[in-house]
mmCIF file of C-alpha atoms in Angstrom:
data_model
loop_
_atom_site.group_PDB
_atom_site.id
_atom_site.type_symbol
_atom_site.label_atom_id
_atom_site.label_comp_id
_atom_site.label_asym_id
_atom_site.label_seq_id
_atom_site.Cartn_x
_atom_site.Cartn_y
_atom_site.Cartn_z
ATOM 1 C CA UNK A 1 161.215 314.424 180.222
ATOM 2 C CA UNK A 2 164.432 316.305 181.842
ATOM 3 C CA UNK A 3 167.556 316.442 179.444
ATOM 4 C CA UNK A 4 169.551 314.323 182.048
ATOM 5 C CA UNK A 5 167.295 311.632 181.231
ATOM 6 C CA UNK A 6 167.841 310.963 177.923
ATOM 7 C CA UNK A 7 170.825 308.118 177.207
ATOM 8 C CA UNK A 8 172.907 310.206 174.247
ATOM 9 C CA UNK A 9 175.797 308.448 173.159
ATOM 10 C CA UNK A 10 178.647 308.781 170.756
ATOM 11 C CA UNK A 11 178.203 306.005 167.972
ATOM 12 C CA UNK A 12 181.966 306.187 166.783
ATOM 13 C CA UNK A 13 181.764 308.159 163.679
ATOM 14 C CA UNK A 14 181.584 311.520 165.457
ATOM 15 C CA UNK A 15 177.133 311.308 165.530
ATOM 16 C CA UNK A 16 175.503 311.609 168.954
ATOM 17 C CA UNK A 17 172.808 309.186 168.464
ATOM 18 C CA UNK A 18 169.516 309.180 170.856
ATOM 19 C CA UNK A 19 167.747 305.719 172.620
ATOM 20 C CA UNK A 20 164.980 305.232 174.392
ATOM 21 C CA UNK A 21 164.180 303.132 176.786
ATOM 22 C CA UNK A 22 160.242 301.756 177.070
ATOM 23 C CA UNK A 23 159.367 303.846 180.234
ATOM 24 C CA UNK A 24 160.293 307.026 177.771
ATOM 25 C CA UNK A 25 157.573 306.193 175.320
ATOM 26 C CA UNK A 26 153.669 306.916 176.235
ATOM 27 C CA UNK A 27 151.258 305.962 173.278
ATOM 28 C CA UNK A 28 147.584 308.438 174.040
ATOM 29 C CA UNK A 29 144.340 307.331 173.330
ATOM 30 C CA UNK A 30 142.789 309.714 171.075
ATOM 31 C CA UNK A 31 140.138 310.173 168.404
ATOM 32 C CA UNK A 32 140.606 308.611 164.967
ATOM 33 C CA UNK A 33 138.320 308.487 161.785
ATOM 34 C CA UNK A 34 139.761 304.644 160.922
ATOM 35 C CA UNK A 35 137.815 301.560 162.026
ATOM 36 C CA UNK A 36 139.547 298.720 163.366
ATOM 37 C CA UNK A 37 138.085 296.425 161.306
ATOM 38 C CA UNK A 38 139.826 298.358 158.328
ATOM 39 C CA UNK A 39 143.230 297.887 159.628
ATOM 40 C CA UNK A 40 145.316 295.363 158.258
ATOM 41 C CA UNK A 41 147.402 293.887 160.882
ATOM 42 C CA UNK A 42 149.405 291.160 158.783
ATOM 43 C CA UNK A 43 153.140 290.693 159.321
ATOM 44 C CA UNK A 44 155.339 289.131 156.688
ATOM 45 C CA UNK A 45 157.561 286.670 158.304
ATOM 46 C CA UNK A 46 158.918 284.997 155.585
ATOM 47 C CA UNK A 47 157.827 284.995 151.985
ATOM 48 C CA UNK A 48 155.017 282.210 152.980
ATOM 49 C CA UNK A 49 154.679 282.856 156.434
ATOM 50 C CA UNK A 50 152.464 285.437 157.101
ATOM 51 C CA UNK A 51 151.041 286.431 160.447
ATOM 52 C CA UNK A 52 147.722 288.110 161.460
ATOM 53 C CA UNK A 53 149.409 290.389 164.614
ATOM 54 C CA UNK A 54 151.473 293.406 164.116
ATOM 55 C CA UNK A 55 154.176 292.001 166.363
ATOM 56 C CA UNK A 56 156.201 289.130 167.526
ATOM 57 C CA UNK A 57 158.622 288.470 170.031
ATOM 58 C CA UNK A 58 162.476 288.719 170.082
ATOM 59 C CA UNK A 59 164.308 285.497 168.959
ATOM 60 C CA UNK A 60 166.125 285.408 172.629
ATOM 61 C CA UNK A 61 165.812 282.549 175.018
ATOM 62 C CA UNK A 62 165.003 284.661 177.918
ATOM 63 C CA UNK A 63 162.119 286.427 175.754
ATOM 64 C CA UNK A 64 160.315 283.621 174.021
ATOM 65 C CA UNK A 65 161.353 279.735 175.746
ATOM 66 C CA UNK A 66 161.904 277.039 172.510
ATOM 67 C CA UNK A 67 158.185 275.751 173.750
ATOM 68 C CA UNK A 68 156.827 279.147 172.363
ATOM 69 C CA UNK A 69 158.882 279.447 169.787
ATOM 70 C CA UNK A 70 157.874 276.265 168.310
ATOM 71 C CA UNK A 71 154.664 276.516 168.638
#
């Protein structure tokens, strides 16, 4: 990745802080000793609501429509 690619901004207080976008992230497939069936992919919602995926959508009407979100 070339410097002049990277969005830098000032946040106010006089730190440059660094973002990335999604196209500036690349996950590699690699070897690992862990099994999948000894991962625990549970997320905590709430304190009673508890999901079995690591991740959920954003709570924005143009990323998951009220039929989704209801469901």
């Amino acid at each position: 990745m070339a410097p002049s690619d990277l969005n830098i901004s000032s946040s106010g207080n006089g730190r440059i802080t660094e973002a990335y976008a999604f196209d500036d992230v690349l996950l590699v497939p690699g070897y690992s000793e862990v099994l999948p069936a000894a991962v625990n992919t549970e997320t905590r919602l709430t304190r009673t609501i508890r999901l079995n995926i690591p991740l959920i959508s954003a709570a924005m009407d143009t990323v998951t429509e009220g039929a989704m979100a209801i469901a």
